[in-house]
Each structure stands twice: as C-alpha cells, then as structure tokens.
Coordinates of C-alpha atoms and ligand atoms in Angstrom, one line a residue:
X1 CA 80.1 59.4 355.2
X2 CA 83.5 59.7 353.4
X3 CA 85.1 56.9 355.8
X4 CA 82.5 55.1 355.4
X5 CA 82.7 54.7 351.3
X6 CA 86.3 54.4 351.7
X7 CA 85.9 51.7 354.5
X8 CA 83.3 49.8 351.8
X9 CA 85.8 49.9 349.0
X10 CA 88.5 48.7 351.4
X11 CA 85.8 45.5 352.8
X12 CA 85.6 44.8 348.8
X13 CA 89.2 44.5 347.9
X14 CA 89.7 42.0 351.3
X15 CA 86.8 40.3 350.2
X16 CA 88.1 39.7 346.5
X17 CA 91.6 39.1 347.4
X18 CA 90.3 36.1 349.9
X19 CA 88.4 34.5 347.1
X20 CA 89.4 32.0 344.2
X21 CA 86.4 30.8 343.3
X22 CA 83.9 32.6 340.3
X23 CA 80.5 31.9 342.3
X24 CA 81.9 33.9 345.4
X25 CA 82.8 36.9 343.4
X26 CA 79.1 36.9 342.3
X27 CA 77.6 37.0 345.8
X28 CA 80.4 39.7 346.6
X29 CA 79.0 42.1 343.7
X30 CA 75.6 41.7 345.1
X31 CA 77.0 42.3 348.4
X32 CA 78.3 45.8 347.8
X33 CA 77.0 46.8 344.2
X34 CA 73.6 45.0 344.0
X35 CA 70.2 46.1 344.7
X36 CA 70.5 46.6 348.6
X37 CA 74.5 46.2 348.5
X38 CA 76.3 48.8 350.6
X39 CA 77.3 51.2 348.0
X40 CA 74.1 51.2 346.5
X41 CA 72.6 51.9 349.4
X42 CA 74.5 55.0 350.0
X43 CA 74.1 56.5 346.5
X44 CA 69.8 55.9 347.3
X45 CA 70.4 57.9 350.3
X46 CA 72.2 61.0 348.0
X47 CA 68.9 63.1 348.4
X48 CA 68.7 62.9 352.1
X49 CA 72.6 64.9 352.4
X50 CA 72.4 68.4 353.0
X51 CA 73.1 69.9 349.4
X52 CA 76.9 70.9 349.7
X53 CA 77.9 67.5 350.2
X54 CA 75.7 65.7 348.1
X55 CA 77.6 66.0 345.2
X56 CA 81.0 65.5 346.4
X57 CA 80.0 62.2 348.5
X58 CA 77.7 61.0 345.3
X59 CA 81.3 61.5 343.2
X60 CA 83.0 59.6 345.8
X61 CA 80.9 56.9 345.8
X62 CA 80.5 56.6 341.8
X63 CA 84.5 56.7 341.9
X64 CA 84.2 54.1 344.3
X65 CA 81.6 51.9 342.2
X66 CA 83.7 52.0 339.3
X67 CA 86.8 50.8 341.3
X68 CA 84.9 47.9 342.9
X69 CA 83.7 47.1 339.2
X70 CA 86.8 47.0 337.8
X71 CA 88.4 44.8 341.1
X72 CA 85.6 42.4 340.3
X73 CA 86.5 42.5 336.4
X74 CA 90.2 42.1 337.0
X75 CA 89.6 38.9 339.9
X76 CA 87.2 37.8 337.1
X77 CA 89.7 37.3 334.4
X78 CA 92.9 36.5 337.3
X79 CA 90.5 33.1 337.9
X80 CA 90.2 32.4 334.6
X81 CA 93.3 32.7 333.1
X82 CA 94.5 30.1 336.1
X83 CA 91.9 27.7 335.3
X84 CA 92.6 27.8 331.7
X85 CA 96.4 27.5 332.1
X86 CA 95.9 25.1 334.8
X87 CA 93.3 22.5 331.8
X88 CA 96.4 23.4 329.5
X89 CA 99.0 21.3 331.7
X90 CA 96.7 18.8 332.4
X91 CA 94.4 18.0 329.6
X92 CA 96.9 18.9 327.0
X93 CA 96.3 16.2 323.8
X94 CA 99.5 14.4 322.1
X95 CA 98.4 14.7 318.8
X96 CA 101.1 12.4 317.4
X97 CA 100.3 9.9 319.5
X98 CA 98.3 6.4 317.6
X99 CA 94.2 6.7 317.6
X100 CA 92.7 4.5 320.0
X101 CA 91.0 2.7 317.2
X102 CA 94.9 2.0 315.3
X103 CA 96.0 0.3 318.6
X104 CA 92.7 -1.4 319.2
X105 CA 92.2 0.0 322.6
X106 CA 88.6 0.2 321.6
X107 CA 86.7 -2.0 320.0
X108 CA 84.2 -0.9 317.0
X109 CA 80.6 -0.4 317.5
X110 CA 77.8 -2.3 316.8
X111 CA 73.4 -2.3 316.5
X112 CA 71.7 -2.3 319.1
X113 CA 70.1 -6.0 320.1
X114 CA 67.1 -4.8 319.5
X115 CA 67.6 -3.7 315.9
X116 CA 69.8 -7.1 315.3
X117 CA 66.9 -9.1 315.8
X118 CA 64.7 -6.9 313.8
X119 CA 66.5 -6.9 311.0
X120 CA 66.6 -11.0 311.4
X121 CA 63.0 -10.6 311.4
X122 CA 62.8 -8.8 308.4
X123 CA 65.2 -11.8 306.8
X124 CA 63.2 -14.2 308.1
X125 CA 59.6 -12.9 306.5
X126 CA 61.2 -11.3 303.0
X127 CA 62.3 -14.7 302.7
X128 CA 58.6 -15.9 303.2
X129 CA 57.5 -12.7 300.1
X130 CA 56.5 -10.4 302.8
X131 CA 57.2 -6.4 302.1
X132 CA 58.8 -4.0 304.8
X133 CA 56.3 -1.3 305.4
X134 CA 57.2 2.1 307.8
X135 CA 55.0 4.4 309.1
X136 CA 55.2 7.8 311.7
X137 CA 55.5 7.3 315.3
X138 CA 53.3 10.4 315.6
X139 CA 50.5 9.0 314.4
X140 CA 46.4 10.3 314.2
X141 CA 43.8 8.8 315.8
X142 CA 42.3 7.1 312.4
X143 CA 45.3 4.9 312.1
X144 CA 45.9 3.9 315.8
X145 CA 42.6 3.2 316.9
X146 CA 39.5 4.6 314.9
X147 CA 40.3 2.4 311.5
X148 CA 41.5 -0.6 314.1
X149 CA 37.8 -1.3 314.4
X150 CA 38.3 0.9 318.0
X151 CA 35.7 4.1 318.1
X152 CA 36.5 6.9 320.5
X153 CA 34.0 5.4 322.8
X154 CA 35.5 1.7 322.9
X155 CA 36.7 0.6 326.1
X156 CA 39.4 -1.2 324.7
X157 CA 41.3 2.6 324.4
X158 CA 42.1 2.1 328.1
X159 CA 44.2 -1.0 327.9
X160 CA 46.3 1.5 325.3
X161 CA 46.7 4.9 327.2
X162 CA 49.2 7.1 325.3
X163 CA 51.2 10.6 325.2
X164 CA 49.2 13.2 323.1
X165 CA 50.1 16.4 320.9
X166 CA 48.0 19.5 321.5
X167 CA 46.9 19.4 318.2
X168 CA 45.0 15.7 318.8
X169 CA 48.0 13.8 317.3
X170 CA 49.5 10.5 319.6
X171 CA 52.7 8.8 319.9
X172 CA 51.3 5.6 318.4
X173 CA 50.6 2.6 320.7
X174 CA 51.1 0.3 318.4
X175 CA 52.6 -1.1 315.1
X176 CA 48.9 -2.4 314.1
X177 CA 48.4 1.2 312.7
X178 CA 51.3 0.2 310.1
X179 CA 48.6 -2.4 308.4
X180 CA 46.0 0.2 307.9
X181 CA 48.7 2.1 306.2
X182 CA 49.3 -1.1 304.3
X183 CA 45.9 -1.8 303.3
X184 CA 45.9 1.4 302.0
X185 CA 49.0 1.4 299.3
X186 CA 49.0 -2.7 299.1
X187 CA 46.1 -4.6 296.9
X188 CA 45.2 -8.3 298.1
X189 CA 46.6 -11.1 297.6
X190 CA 49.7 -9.6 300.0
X191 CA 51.8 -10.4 303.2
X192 CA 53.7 -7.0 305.0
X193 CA 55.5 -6.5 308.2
X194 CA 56.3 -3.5 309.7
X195 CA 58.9 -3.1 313.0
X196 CA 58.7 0.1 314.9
X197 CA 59.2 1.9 318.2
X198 CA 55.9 2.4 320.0
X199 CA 54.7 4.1 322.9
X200 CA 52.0 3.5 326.0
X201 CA 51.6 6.1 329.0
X202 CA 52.1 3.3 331.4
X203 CA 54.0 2.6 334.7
X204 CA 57.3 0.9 334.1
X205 CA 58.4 -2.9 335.5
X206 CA 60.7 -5.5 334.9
X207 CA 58.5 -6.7 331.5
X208 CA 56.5 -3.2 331.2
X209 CA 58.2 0.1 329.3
X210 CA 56.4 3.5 328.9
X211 CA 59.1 3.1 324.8
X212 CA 59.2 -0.1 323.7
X213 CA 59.6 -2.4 319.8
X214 CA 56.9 -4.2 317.9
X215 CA 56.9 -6.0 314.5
X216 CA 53.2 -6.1 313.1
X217 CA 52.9 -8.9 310.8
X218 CA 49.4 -8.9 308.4
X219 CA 48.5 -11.1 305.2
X220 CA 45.6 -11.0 303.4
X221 CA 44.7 -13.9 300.9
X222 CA 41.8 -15.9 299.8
X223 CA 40.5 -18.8 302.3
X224 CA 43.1 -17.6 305.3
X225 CA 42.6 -19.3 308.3
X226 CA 44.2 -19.9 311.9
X227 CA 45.9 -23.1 310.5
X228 CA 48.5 -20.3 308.3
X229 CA 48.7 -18.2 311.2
X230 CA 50.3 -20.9 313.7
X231 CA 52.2 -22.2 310.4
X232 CA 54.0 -18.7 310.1
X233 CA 53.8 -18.1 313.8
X234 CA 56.4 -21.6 314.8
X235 CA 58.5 -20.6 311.7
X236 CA 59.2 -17.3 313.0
X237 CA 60.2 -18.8 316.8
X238 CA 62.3 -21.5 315.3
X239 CA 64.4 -19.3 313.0
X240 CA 65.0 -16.9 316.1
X241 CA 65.4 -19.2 318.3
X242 CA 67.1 -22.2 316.7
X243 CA 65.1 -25.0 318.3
X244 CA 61.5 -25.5 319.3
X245 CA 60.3 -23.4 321.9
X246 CA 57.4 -24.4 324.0
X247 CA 54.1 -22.4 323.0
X248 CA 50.2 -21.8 324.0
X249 CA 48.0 -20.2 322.6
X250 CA 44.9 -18.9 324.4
X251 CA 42.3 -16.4 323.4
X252 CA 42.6 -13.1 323.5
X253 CA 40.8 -10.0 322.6
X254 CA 41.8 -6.9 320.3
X255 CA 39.1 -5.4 318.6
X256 CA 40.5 -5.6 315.3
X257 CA 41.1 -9.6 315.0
X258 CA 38.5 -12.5 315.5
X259 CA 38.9 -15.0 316.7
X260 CA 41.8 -13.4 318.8
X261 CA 44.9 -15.1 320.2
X262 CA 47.8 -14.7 323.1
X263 CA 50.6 -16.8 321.7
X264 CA 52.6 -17.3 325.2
X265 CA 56.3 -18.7 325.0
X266 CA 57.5 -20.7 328.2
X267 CA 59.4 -18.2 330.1
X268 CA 63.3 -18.6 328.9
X269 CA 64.3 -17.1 331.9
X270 CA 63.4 -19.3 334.7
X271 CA 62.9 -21.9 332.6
X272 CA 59.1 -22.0 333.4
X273 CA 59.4 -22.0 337.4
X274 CA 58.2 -18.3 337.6
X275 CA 60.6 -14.9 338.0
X276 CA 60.1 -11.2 337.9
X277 CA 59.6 -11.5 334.2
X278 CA 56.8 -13.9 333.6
X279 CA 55.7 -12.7 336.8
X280 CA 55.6 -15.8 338.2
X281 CA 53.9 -17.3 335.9
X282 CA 56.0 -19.4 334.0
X283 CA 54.7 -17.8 330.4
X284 CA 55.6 -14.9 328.8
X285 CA 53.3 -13.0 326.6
X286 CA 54.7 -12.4 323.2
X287 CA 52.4 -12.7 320.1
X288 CA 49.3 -11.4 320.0
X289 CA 47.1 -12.5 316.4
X290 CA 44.3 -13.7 314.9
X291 CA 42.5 -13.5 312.1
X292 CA 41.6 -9.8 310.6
X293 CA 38.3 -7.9 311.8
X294 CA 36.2 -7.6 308.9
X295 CA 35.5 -4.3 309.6
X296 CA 39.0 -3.4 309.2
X297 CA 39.3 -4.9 305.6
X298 CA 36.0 -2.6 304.9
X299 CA 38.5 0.4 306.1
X300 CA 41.1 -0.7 303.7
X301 CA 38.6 -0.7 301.2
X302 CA 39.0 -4.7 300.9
X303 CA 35.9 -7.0 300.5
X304 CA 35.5 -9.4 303.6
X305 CA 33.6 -12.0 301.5
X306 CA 36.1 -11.5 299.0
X307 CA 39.4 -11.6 301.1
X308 CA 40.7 -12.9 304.4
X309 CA 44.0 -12.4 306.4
X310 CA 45.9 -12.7 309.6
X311 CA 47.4 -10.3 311.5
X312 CA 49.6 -10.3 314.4
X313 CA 51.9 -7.8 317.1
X314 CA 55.4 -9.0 318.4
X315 CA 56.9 -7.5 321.3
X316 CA 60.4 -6.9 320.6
X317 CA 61.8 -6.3 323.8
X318 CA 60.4 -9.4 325.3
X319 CA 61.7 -11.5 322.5
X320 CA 65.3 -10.2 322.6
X321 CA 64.8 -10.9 326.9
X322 CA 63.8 -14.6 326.0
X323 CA 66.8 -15.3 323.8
X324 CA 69.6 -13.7 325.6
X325 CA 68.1 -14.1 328.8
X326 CA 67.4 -10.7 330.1
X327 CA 65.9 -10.3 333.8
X328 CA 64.7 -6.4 332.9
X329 CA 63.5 -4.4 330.2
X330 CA 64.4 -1.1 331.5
X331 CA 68.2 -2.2 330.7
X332 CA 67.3 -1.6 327.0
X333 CA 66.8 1.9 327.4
X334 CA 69.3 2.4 330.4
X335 CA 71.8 4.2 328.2
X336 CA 74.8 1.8 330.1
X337 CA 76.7 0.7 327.4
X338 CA 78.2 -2.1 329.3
X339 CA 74.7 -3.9 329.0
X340 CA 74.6 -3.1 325.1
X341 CA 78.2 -4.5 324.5
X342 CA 77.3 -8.4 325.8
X343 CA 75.4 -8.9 322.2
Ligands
FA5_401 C1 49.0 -5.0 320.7 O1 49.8 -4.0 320.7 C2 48.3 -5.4 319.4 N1 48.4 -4.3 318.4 C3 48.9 -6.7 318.8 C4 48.1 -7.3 317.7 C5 48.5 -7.1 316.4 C6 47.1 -8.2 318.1 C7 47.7 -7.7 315.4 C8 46.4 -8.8 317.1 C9 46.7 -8.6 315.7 P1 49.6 -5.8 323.1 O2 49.2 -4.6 323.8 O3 49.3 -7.1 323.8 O4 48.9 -5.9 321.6 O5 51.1 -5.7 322.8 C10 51.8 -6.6 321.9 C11 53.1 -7.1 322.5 O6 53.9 -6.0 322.8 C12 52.9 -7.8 323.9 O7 52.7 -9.2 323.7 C13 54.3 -7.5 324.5 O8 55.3 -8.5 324.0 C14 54.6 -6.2 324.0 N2 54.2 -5.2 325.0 C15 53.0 -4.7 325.2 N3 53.1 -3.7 326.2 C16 54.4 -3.6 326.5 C17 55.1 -2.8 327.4 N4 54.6 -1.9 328.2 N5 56.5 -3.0 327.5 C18 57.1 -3.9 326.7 N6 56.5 -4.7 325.8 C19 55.1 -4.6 325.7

C-alpha cells in the first residue's frame, strides 16, 4: 500500500510536469484528488486496513494529498505567470504614441440610417405643426390593441403576434398605441407623430423582422377626409425621396381606421420588375392609413360627430431599404458595422 501512494504521487508530478496548459491540470486533480481519483480512493478504503496500519498509511496518504495540492497550486501559478509575461511583450501599449483619432486612422461615428431618416421625418412634419410624442415599448394591452378598436377576441390580434411579460404586459406591435397615448394628453384640433422601435413574434425574411421602426402619424380636425391624408402622404415621399415616387393605394383593413388604405411605393430596388424584397411583386408595402375609427376617438374621449382625423403607420426599415437601395432587412440589425458605415 505504501508503494503504491508513493507510486500515485510520483504518476502526479510526471503528469504536471508534461502539461502547460490550465484545463489539463483540472482533469489531472480529478484524476488523483477527485471524487473517484486514486488517492481518494485509497483514503475511502482506510477502514478496511488492519488497525496498525491504518493510521500510518491514512498519514501517508494525507502527506501525499497535500503534496499533490500544492504541485497543482505551484503549476497553477508557473502557467500564469508565463502567460501574463508572455501578453506583456506582446500586447504592451505605447502610450506616447498619437490617438488614432489625432492621426485620423479612424473616422468619427455617426446615427444609425435608421435614426437619420427619422429625425428627417420628424423635420419634415414639425415643419407641417405636428408634435413629437414617445411612449414605452413595453406596453399593456389597452394601448396596443383593446383601445385600437381590437377586443381580446378580434381576429385581427393574429396578424400582430408578439413577446409577452408574465405579468400580461407586451413588447408593443405597433406605434398606433402612441396615438391613444396622444389622444389622451392632446385636445382636438391637433396633428402628432410618434417614431419608435416595435416588435412582432414573427419569422424573419428579406422584408420581415421579429425588431423593427415605425413612425405613427395621427391628426384630428374638423371635416378631415382622405383628400388631407394623400395631401400629407406625397409631401412626406417627396421630401424623403427628392422626386416623385410612383404610388397606389389600395384598401386595406386595420380595425382602427375606416375606410383603410395600403399606400404601396414601386419597389426601388428592382425598379418594379420583382426581387426578394417586393417579393416579386414589383410594390412594396409602406404606409398603411386611413381615416380614424370612431370608436377610437370615443376612447380618447373625442366626439366622432364633433371631430375627425387621419391616421397612418410607416415602416422605417422598408423606407430606408427603398432610398438607399437595400436587398435585406436583417442587415439593419446585423451588428456588421461595415453595412452601417455606407450611410
Ligand atoms: C400597422 O402596424 C398599423 N399600426 C399601421 C397603421 C397605423 C394603419 C395607423 C392605419 C393607421 P402593419 O402591420 O401593416 O400596420 O405595419 C406597418 C408597416 O410596418 C408596414 O407597411 C411595413 O412597412 C412595416 N412592417 C410591418 N411588419 C414588418 C416586419 N415584420 N418587418 C419590417 N417591417 C414591417
């Protein structure tokens, strides 16, 4: 029993002294010092020795255990010690060397193009007297769908799937909930926008994200009809785009707008021949509007016979893809900052 300890201890110090690397010296512990490692095997066995030996081979073998533990501690700190001296030499840092930024090795940062064109937006409508409105991107069901003129029961929910918090909260699906918000701190007559990052449990695709931009646009007036709608709608596309940009408009339905519009721009891309992006179509989907439920004035506590107003939902991914000529929108949220630095 005696050679064997000592034959243990010497198998440890070969095994150590043939290693350089940390992760082997862990599988070397376990091999003689953990839970079925040889030493520890031999101290289990103490009670099986005939009495007179037990306690000089169970002092052996703690004399033993200590050594091995203090080989392991010593390669321990040997590897890192050379690692450390070894990151010294070659990481070392000149620090009187010129900053990157003095010598113009790198240029300076810059928005996103995402948050450039939705800060032209908000140029483009404060110029027009609309307001800038915010709201959470956690949001409660009242302001993304129950005040939208959509009941829990409403099919339209599906077309809208999102992430929910335990506590019945959801990662809003759209800005829309932004106007009830509005309706409830703003008094007709009055024209708001309000840009924000939305979110939609939904399979991703050259056009589709699961994390995606919207401006909602909403303005409430006496006597307002489609006619101002498609007056601010063209004013909007020519200021982003700088000429005029070919448009339909076909209906569409969202529970809180009627008579309810797709505003469709011809696909920038392809130039209307049909790509990934306008899935072959030739259009792209952009704009959704129309002219505000009545039912969601009542929720904003604003008479319908009174008052009447537009509303609509850009998609600010697509927009951005359209001017700069995109192919993908999961480039936006690739994190490759080659594709942020073209814009
Ligand atoms: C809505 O979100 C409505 N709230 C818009 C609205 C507002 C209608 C006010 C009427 C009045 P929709 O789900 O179609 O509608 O989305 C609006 C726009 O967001 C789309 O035209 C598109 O440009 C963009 N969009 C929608 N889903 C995605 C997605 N998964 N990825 C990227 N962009 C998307």
């Amino acid at each position: 029993m005696e050679e064997k300890i000592h034959a243990i201890y010497a198998a440890a110090e070969t095994a150590l002294s043939q290693t350089t690397k940390e992760e082997e010296i862990e599988e070397i512990r376990v091999r003689f010092l953990g839970r079925k490692g040889e030493l520890t095997q031999i101290l289990r066995g103490l009670g099986e020795l005939p009495s007179e030996k037990r306690s000089f081979i169970g002092k052996l073998a703690n004399e033993i255990k200590t050594k091995i533990e203090h080989a392991i501690q010593s390669k321990l700190d040997t590897i890192r010690a050379s690692r450390f001296s070894r990151l010294i030499d070659e990481e070392w840092i000149d620090v009187s060397l010129d900053s990157p930024r003095s010598t113009g090795e790198y240029s300076r940062g810059h928005l996103h193009p995402i948050s450039q064109i939705q800060y032209e937006i908000e140029d483009i409508f404060t110029s027009m007297g609309f307001t800038i409105l915010d709201g959470p991107e956690v949001e409660t069901d009242y302001y993304n769908f129950e005040a939208l003129n959509i009941p829990w029961y409403h099919p339209a929910r599906d077309m809208q799937d999102t992430f929910w918090t335990e506590d019945g909260n959801l990662l809003r699906t759209h800005t829309s909930a932004i106007q009830v918000r509005g309706m409830e701190t703003h008094r007709p007559p009055f024209r708001v926008i309000g840009p924000g990052r939305v979110f939609r449990y939904e399979a991703t695709d050259a056009s589709h994200e699961n994390t995606f931009y919207q401006v909602e646009g909403m303005m409430v007036d006496r006597e307002i009809s489609v006619a101002h709608l498609i007056y601010f709608m063209k004013v909007l596309l020519r200021e982003i785009f700088k000429t005029e940009v070919t448009i339909r408009l076909r209906p569409g339905y969202f529970p809180f707008v009627e008579p309810g519009f797709e505003l469709d721009i011809h696909c920038l891309i392809c130039n209307g021949k049909g790509c990934s992006v306008c899935k072959q179509s030739g259009w792209v989907e952009l704009l959704p509007c129309g002219l505000v439920h009545p039912n969601v004035l009542r929720y904003g506590n604003i008479d319908p016979d009174q008052w009447s107003g537009f509303a609509f939902g850009l998609g600010l991914n697509r927009l951005v893809m359209m001017r700069y000529g995109i192919n993908d929108i999961r480039h936006f949220l690739s994190g490759d900052i080659r594709f942020v630095c073209q814009f």
